[in-house]
Tab-separated table of C-alpha atoms and ligand atoms in Angstrom:
chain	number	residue	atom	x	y	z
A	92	UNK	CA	-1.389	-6.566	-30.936
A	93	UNK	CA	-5.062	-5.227	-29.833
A	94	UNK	CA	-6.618	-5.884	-26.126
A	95	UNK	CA	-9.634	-4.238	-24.513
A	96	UNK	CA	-7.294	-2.649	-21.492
A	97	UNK	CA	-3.634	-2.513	-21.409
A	98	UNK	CA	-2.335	-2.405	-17.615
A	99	UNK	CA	1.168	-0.818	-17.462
A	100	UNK	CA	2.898	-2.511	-14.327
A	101	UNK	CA	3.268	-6.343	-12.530
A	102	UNK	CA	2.675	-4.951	-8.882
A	103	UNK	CA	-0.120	-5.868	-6.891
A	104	UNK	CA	-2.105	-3.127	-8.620
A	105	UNK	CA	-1.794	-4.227	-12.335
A	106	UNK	CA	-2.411	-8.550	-11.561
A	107	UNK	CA	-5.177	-7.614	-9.656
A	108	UNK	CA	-7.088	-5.351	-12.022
A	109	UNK	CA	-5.939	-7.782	-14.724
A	110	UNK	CA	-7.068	-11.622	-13.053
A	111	UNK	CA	-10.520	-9.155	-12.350
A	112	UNK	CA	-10.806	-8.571	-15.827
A	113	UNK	CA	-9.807	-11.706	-16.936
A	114	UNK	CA	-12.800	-13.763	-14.808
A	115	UNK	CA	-15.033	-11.171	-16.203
A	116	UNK	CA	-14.210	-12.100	-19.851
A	117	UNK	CA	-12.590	-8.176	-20.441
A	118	UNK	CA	-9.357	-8.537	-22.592
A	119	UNK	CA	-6.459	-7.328	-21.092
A	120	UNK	CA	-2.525	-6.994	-21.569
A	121	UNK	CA	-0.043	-6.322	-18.791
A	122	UNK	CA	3.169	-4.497	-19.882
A	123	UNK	CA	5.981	-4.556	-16.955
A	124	UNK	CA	9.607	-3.054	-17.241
A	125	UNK	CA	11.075	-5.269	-14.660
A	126	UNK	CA	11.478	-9.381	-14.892
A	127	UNK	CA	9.174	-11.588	-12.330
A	128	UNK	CA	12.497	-12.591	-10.001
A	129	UNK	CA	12.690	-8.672	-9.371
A	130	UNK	CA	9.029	-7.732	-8.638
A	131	UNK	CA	8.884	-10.769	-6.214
A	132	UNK	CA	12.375	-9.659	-4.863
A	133	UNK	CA	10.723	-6.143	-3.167
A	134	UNK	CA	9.620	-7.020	0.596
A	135	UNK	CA	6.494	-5.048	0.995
A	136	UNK	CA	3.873	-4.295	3.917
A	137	UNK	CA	1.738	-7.144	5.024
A	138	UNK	CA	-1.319	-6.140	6.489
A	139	UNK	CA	-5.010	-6.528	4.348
A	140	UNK	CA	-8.289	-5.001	4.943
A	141	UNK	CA	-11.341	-7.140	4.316
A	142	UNK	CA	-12.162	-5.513	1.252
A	143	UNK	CA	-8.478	-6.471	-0.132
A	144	UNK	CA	-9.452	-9.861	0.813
A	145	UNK	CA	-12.800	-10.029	-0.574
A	146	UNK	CA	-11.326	-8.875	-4.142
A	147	UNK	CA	-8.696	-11.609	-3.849
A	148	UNK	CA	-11.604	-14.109	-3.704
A	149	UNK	CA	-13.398	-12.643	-6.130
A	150	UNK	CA	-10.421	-12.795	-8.661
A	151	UNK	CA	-10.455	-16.969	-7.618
A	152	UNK	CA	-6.701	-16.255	-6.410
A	153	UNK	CA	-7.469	-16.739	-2.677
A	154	UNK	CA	-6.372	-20.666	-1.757
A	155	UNK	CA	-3.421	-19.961	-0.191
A	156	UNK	CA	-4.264	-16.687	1.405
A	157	UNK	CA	-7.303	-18.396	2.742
A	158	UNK	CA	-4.959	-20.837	4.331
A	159	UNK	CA	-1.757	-18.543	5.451
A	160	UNK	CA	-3.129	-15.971	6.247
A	161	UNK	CA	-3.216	-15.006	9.562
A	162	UNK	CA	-6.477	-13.093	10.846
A	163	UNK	CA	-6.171	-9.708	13.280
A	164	UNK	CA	-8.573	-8.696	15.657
A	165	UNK	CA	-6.812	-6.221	17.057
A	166	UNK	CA	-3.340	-4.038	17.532
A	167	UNK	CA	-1.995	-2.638	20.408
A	168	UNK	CA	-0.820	1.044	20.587
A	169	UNK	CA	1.835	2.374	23.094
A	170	UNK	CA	2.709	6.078	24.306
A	171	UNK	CA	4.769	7.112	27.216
A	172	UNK	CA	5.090	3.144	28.670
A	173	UNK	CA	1.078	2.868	28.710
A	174	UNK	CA	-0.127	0.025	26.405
A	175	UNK	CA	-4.149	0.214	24.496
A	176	UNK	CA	-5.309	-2.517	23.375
A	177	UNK	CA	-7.438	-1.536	20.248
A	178	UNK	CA	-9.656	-4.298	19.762
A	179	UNK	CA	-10.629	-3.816	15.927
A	180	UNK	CA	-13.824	-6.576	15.392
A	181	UNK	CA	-15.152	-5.070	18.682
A	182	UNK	CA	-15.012	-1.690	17.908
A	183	UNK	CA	-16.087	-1.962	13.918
A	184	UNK	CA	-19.027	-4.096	13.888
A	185	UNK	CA	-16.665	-7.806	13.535
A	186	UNK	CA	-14.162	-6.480	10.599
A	187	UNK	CA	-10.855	-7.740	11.069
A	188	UNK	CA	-7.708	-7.667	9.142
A	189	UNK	CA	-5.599	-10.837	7.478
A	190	UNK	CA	-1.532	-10.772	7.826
A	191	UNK	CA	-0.127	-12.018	4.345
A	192	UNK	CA	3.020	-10.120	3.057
A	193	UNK	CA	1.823	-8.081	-0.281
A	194	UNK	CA	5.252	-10.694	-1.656
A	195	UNK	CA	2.457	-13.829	-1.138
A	196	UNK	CA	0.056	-11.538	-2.675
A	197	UNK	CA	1.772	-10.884	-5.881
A	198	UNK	CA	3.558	-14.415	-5.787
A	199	UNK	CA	-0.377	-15.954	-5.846
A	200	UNK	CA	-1.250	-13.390	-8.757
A	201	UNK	CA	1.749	-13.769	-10.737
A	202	UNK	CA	1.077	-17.538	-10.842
A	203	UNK	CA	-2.593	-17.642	-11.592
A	204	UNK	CA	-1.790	-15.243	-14.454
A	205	UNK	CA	1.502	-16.965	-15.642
A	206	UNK	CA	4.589	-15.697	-16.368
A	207	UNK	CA	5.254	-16.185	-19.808
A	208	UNK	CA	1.378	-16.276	-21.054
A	209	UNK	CA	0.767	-14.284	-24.156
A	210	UNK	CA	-0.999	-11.259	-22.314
A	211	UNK	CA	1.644	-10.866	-19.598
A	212	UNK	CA	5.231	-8.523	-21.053
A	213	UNK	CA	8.129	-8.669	-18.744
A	214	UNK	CA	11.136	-7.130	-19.140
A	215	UNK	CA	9.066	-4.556	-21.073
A	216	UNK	CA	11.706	-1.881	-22.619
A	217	UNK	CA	10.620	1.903	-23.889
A	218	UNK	CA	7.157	1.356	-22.410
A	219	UNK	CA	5.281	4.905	-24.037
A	220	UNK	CA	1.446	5.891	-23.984
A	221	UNK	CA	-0.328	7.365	-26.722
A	222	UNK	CA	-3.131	9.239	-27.896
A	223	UNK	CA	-4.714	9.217	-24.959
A	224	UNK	CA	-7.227	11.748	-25.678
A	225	UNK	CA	-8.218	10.110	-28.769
A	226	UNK	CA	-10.585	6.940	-28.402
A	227	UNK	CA	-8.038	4.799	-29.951
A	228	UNK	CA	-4.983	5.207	-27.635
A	229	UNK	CA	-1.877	2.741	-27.690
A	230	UNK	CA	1.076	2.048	-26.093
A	231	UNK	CA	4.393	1.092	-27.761
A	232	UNK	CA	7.244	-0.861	-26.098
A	233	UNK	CA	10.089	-3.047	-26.800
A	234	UNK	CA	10.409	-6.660	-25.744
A	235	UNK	CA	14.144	-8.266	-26.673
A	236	UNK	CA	15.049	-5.829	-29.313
A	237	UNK	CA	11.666	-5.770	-31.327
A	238	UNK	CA	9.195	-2.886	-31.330
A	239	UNK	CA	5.564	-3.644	-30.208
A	240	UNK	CA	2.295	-1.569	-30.709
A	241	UNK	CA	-0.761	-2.314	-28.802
A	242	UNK	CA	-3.633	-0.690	-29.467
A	243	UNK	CA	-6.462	-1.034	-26.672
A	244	UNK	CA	-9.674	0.757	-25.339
A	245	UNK	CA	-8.428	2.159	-22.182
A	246	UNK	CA	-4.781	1.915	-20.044
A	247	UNK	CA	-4.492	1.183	-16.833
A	248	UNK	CA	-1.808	3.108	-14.836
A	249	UNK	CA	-0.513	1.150	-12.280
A	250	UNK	CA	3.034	1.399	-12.822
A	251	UNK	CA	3.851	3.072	-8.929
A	252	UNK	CA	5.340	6.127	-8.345
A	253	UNK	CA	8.207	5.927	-10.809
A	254	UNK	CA	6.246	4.641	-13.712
A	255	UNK	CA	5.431	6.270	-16.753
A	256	UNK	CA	1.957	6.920	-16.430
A	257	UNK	CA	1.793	9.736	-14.406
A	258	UNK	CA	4.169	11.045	-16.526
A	259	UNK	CA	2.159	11.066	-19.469
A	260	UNK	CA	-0.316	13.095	-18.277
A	261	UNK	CA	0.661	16.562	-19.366
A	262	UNK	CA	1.807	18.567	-15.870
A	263	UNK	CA	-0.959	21.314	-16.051
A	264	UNK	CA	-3.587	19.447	-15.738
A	265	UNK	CA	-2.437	18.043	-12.857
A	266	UNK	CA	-2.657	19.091	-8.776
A	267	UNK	CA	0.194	17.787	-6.680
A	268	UNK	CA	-0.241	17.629	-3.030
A	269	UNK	CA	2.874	16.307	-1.099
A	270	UNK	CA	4.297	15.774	2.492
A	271	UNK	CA	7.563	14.695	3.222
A	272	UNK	CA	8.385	13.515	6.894
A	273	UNK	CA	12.209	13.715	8.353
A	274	UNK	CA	12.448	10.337	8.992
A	275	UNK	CA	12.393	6.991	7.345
A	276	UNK	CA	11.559	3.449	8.715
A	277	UNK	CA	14.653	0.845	9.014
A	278	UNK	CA	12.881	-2.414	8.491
A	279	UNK	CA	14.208	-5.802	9.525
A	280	UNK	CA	13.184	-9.113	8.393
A	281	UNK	CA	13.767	-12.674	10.918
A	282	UNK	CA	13.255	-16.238	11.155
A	283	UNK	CA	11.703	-15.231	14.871
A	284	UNK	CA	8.367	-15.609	16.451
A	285	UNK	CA	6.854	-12.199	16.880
A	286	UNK	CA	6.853	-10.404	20.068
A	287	UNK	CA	3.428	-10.005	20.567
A	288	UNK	CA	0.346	-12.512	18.602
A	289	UNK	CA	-0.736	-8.741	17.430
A	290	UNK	CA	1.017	-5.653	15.841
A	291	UNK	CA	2.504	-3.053	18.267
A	292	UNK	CA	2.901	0.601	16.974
A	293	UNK	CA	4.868	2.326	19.547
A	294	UNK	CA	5.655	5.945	20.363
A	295	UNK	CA	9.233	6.321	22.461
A	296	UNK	CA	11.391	9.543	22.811
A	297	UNK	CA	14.334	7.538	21.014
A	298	UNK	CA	11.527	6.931	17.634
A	299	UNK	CA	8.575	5.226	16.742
A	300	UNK	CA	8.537	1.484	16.494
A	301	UNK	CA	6.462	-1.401	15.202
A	302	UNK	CA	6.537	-4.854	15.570
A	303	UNK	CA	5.005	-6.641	12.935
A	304	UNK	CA	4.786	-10.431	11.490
A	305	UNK	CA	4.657	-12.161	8.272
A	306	UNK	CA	3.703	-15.371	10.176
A	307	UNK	CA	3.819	-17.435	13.477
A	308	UNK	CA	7.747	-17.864	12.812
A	309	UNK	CA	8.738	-14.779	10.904
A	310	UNK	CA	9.103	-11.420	11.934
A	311	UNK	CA	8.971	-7.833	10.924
A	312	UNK	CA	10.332	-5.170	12.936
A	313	UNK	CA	10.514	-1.443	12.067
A	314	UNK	CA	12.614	1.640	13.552
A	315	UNK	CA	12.060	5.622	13.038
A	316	UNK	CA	15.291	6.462	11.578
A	317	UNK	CA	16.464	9.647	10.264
A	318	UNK	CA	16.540	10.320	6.520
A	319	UNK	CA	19.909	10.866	6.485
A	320	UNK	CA	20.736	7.445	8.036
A	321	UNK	CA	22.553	4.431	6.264
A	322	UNK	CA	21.549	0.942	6.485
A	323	UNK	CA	25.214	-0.204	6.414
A	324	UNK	CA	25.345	1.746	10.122
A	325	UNK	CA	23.038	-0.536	11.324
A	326	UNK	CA	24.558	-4.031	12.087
A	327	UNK	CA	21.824	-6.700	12.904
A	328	UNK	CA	23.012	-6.483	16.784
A	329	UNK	CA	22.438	-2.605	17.021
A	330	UNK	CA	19.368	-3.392	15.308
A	331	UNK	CA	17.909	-5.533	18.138
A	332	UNK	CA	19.336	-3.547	21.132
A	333	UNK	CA	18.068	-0.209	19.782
A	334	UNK	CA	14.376	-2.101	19.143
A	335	UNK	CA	14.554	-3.525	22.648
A	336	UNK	CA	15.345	0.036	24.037
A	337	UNK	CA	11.984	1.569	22.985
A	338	UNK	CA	9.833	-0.856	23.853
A	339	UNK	CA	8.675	-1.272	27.633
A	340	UNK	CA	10.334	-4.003	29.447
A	341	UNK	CA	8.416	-6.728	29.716
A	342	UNK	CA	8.224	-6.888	25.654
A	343	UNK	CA	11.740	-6.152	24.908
A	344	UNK	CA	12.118	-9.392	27.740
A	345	UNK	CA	10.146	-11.108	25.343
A	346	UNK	CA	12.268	-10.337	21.704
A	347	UNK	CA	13.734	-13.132	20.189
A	348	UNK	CA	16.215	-12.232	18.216
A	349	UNK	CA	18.347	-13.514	15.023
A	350	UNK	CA	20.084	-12.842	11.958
A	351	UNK	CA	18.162	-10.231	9.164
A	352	UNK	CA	16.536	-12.049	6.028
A	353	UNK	CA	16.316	-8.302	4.898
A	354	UNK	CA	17.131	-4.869	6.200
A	355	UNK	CA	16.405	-1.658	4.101
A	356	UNK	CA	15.530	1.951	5.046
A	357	UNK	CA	12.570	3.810	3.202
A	358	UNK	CA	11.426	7.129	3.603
A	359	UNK	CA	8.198	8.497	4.453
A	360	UNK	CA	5.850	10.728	2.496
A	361	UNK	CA	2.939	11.338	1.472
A	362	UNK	CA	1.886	12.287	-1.842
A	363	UNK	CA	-1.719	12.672	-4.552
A	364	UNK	CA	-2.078	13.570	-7.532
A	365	UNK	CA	-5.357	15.693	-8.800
A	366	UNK	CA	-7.084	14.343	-11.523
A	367	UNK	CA	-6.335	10.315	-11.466
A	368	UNK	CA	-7.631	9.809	-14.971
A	369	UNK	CA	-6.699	11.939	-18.185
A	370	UNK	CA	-8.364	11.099	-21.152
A	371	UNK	CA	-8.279	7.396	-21.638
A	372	UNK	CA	-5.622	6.905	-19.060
A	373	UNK	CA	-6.211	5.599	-15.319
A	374	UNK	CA	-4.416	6.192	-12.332
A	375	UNK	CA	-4.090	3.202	-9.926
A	376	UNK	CA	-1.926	2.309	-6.662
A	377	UNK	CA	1.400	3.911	-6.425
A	378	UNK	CA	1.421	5.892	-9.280
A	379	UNK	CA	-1.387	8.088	-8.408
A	380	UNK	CA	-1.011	8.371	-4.662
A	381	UNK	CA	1.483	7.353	-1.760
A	382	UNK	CA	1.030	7.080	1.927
A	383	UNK	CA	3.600	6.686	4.552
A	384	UNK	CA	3.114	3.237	6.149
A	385	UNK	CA	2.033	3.881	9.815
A	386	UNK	CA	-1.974	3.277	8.723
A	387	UNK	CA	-0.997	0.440	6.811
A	388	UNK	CA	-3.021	1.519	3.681
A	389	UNK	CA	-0.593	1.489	0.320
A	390	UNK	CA	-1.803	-2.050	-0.511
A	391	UNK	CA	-5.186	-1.168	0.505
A	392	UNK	CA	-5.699	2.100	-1.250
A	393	UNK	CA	-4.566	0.218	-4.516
A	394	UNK	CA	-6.594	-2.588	-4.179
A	395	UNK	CA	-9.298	0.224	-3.832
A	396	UNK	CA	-8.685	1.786	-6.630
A	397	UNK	CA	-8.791	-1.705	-8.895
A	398	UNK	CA	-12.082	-2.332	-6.980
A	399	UNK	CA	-13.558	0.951	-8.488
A	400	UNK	CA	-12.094	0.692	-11.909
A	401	UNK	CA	-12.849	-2.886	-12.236
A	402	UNK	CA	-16.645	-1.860	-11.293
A	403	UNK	CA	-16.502	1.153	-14.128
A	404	UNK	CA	-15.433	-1.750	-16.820
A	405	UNK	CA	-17.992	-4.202	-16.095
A	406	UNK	CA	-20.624	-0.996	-16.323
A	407	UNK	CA	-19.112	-0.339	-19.669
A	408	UNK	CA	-18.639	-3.605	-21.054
A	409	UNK	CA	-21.486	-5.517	-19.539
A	410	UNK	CA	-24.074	-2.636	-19.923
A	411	UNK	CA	-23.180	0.040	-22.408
A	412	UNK	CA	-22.378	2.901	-19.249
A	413	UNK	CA	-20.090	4.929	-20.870
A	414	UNK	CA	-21.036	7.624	-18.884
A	415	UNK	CA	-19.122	6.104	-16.145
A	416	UNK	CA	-16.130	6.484	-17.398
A	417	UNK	CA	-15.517	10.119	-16.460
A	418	UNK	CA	-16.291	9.590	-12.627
A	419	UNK	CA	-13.292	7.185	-11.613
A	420	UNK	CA	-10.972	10.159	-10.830
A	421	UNK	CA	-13.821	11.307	-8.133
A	422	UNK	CA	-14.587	8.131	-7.226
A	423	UNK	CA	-11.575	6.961	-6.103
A	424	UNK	CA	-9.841	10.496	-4.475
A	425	UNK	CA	-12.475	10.072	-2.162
A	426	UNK	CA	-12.046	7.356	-0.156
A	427	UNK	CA	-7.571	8.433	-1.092
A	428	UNK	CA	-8.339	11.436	0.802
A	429	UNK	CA	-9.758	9.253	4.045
A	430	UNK	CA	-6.915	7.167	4.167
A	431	UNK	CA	-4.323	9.780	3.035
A	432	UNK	CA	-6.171	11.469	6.451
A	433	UNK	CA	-5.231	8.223	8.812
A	434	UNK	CA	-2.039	7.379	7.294
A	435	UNK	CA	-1.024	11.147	8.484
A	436	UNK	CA	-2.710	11.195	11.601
A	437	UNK	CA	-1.731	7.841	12.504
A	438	UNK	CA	1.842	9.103	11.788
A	439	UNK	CA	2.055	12.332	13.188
A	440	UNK	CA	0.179	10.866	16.739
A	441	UNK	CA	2.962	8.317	16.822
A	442	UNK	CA	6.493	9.470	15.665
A	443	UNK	CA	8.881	11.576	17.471
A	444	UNK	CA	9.325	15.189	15.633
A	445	UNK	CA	13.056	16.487	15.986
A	446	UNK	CA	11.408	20.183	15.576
A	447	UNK	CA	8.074	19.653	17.759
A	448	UNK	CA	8.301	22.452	20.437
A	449	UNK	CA	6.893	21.700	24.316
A	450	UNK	CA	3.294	22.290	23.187
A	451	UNK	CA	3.031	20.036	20.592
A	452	UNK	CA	4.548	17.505	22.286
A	453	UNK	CA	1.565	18.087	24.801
A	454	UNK	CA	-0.956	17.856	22.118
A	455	UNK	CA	0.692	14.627	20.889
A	456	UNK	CA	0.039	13.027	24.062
A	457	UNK	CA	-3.229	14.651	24.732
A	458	UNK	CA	-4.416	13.243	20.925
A	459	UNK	CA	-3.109	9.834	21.913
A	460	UNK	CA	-5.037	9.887	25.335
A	461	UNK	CA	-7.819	11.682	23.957
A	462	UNK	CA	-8.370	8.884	20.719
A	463	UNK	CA	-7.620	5.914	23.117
A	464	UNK	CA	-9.444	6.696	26.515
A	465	UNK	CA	-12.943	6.546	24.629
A	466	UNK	CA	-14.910	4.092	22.934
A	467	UNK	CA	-16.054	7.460	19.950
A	468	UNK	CA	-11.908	7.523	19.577
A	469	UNK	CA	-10.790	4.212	19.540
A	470	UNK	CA	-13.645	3.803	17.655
A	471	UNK	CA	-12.258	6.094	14.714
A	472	UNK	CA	-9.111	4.498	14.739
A	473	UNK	CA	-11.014	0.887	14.401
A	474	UNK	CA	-12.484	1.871	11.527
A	475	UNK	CA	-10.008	3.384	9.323
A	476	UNK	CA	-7.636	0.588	10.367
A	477	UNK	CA	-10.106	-2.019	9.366
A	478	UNK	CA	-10.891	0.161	6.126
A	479	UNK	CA	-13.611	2.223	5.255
A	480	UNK	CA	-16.268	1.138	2.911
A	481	UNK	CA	-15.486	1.274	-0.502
A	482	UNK	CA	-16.850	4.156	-2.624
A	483	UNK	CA	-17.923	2.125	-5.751
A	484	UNK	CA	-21.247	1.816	-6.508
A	485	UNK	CA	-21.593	5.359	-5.171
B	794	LIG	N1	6.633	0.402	-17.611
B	794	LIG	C1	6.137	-0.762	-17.139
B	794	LIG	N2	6.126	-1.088	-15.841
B	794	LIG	C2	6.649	-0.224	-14.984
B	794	LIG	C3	7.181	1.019	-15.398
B	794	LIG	C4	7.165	1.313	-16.787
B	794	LIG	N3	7.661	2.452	-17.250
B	794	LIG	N4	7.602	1.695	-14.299
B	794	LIG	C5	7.344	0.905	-13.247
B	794	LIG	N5	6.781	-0.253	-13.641
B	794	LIG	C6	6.364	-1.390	-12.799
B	794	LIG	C7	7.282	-1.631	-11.605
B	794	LIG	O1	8.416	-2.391	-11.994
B	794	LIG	C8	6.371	-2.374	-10.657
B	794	LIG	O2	6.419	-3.779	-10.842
B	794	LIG	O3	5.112	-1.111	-12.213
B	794	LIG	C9	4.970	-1.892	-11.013
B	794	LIG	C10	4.367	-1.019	-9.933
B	794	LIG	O4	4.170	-1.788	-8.767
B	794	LIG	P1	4.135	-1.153	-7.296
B	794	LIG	O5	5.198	-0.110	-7.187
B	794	LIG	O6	4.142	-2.287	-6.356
B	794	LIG	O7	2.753	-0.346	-7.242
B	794	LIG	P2	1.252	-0.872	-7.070
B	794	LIG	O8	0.984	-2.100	-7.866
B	794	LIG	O9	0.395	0.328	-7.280
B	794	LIG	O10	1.201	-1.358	-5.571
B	794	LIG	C11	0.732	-0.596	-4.531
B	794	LIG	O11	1.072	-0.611	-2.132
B	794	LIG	O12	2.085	-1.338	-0.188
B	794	LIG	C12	2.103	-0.380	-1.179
B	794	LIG	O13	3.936	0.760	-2.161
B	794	LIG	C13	3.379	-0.484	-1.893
B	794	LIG	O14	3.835	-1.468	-3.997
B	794	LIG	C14	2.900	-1.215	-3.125
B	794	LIG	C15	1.683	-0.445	-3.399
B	795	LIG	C1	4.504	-4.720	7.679
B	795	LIG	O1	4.309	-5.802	8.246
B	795	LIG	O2	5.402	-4.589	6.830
B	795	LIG	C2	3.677	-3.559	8.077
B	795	LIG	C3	2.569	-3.745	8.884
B	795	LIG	C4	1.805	-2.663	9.263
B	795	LIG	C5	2.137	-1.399	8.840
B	795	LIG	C6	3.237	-1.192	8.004
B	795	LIG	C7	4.012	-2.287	7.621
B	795	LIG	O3	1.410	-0.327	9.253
């Protein structure tokens, strides 16, 4: 088999960069290890930034967003019982975000693409890379007990944080820079109306919380746990009463509560990798960077990523500019870096530290008051929450 591009992983990431492709007439393959039940089985965050949105359109894979989705114009942020609204198309020149799970996302992508077209592998076994520093590289595989070579132009890494891409990249030519936070996030799925018609992030003594939405009758709730906490502890009753606890009165009043579609802990971190691209191989999404979920960026930042390889192919394909090849890698890190910068801020300002001392606990509050009491700091939050403008065309 031959393509132009051969995108290793189904997520959000890969059918994205692929359906791009596709509409632009650029051959591509996708190679995925897991079958299409079990990608759409992982409940994922929900929140999109326009620029998410905008690629959606222009990959023609937008009808149902365009109708389910549910547009933001703000959040509201609470510390020590007192409530901000942040009123995002105010405060960022009339961006808003769109609520649609990243499940929809990849459900609407995985159809327009189909599941068992020639140029889509699931259930991919052995998936290797090859050659990449040569200008012919290739990547082997096995698909129900027969070997498969294809040979392509370029590969497309977007096989998340336990894929083989990364791994493919010999480790000294690679930077790691990693956090890892002492807590994790229980998340609970409902057949409820949400609390609130907008997001709450909450700081409380007991943990962070956030009360989020999928749509007008389902909701998504999340708790600061800590890492070494087990989701079989947490019975959907304890669930609710400990949510209700750190949230002021008159919204805990307000919970409706029912029984969990979904509960699962995962832990928080935050993670990059220095150089994204190594010879003909491309780092995308997951696999090349991971942000803990408080900014609401993971989606985002991959859907970033596609936008600025997806740019560097057309240049190549469309108009002979090889020379672009070499810049993704600084392209991209860029804008990573910004909202690798908010996803930590936006955590740290929010979550309760079991080894913060007195003072920072003052300078926790004092950032909170300090970012929400003026328009210059609720500004900054607007902004990055929204997303930043993309990098690409730089
Ligand atoms: N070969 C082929 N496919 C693989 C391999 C492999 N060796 N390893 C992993 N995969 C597949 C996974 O099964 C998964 O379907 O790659 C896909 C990666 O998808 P995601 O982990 O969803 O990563 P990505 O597409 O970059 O999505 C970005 O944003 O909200 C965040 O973390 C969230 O998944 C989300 C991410
Ligand atoms: C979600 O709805 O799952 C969600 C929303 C916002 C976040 C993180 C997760 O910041």
């Amino acid at each position: 088999m031959n393509t132009r591009i051969a995108i290793i992983g189904a997520g959000p990431s890969g059918l994205l960069l692929g359906q791009l492709l596709r509409n632009a007439g650029i051959d591509n393959v996708i190679i995925e290890r897991q079958t299409p039940d079990y990608v759409l089985g992982r409940i994922r965050a929900g929140v999109l930034e326009q620029g998410t949105v905008d690629l959606m359109r222009e990959a023609g894979v937008s009808a149902r967003m365009d109708r389910e989705g549910l547009v933001h114009e703000g959040i509201d942020m609470i510390y020590g019982g007192t409530r901000v609204h942040v009123d995002l198309k105010r405060l960022s020149g009339g961006k808003t975000v769109l609520v649609y799970g990243q499940t929809e996302m990849t459900r609407d992508l995985m159809e327009a693409r189909g599941i068992d077209g020639p140029d889509i592998v699931y259930a991919a076994e052995d998936v290797t890379l090859h050659d990449l520093e040569s200008t012919q590289p290739y990547v082997t595989f096995r698909k129900d007990g027969v070997d498969v070579r294809l040979d392509c132009d370029y590969i497309a890494g977007c096989d998340g944080y336990h894929g083989v891409s990364r791994k493919s990249i010999p480790t000294a030519r690679l930077q790691t820079f990693e956090r890892t936070y002492p807590f994790g996030w229980l998340g609970l799925l409902a057949d409820t109306p949400p609390v609130n018609h907008e997001l709450i992030y909450a700081h409380h003594p007991r943990g962070f919380v956030l009360c989020s939405q999928r749509s007008a009758t389902r909701s998504r709730y999340y708790l600061q746990v800590p890492l070494t906490e087990q989701v079989q502890n947490w019975s959907d009753d304890r669930f609710w009463d400990e949510l209700g606890r750190r949230l002021p009165a008159d919204i805990a009043s307000a919970l409706v509560t029912g029984p969990a579609l979904e509960k699962s802990i995962a832990p928080l971190r935050s993670f990059v990798v220095e150089p994204i691209q190594h010879g003909r191989l491309f780092l995308l999404g997951d696999a090349a960077h991971i942000v803990p979920p408080t900014g609401a960026k993971g989606l985002n930042l991959a859907a970033s990523d596609v936008n600025t390889l997806y740019r560097i192919m057309l240049g190549v394909y469309e108009q002979g500019r090889d020379d672009l090849v070499e810049r993704y890698s600084a392209i991209a890190l860029k804008r990573i870096w910004k909202a690798e910068r908010f996803s930590w801020f936006m955590t740290s300002l929010l979550h309760e530290f079991p080894d913060s001392d007195a003072f920072s606990r003052r300078m926790q509050e004092t950032d909170f008051r300090y970012f929400t009491e003026s328009d210059a700091g609720l500004r900054t939050i607007a902004e990055n929450y929204v997303g930043l403008p993309y990098a690409f065309p730089a």
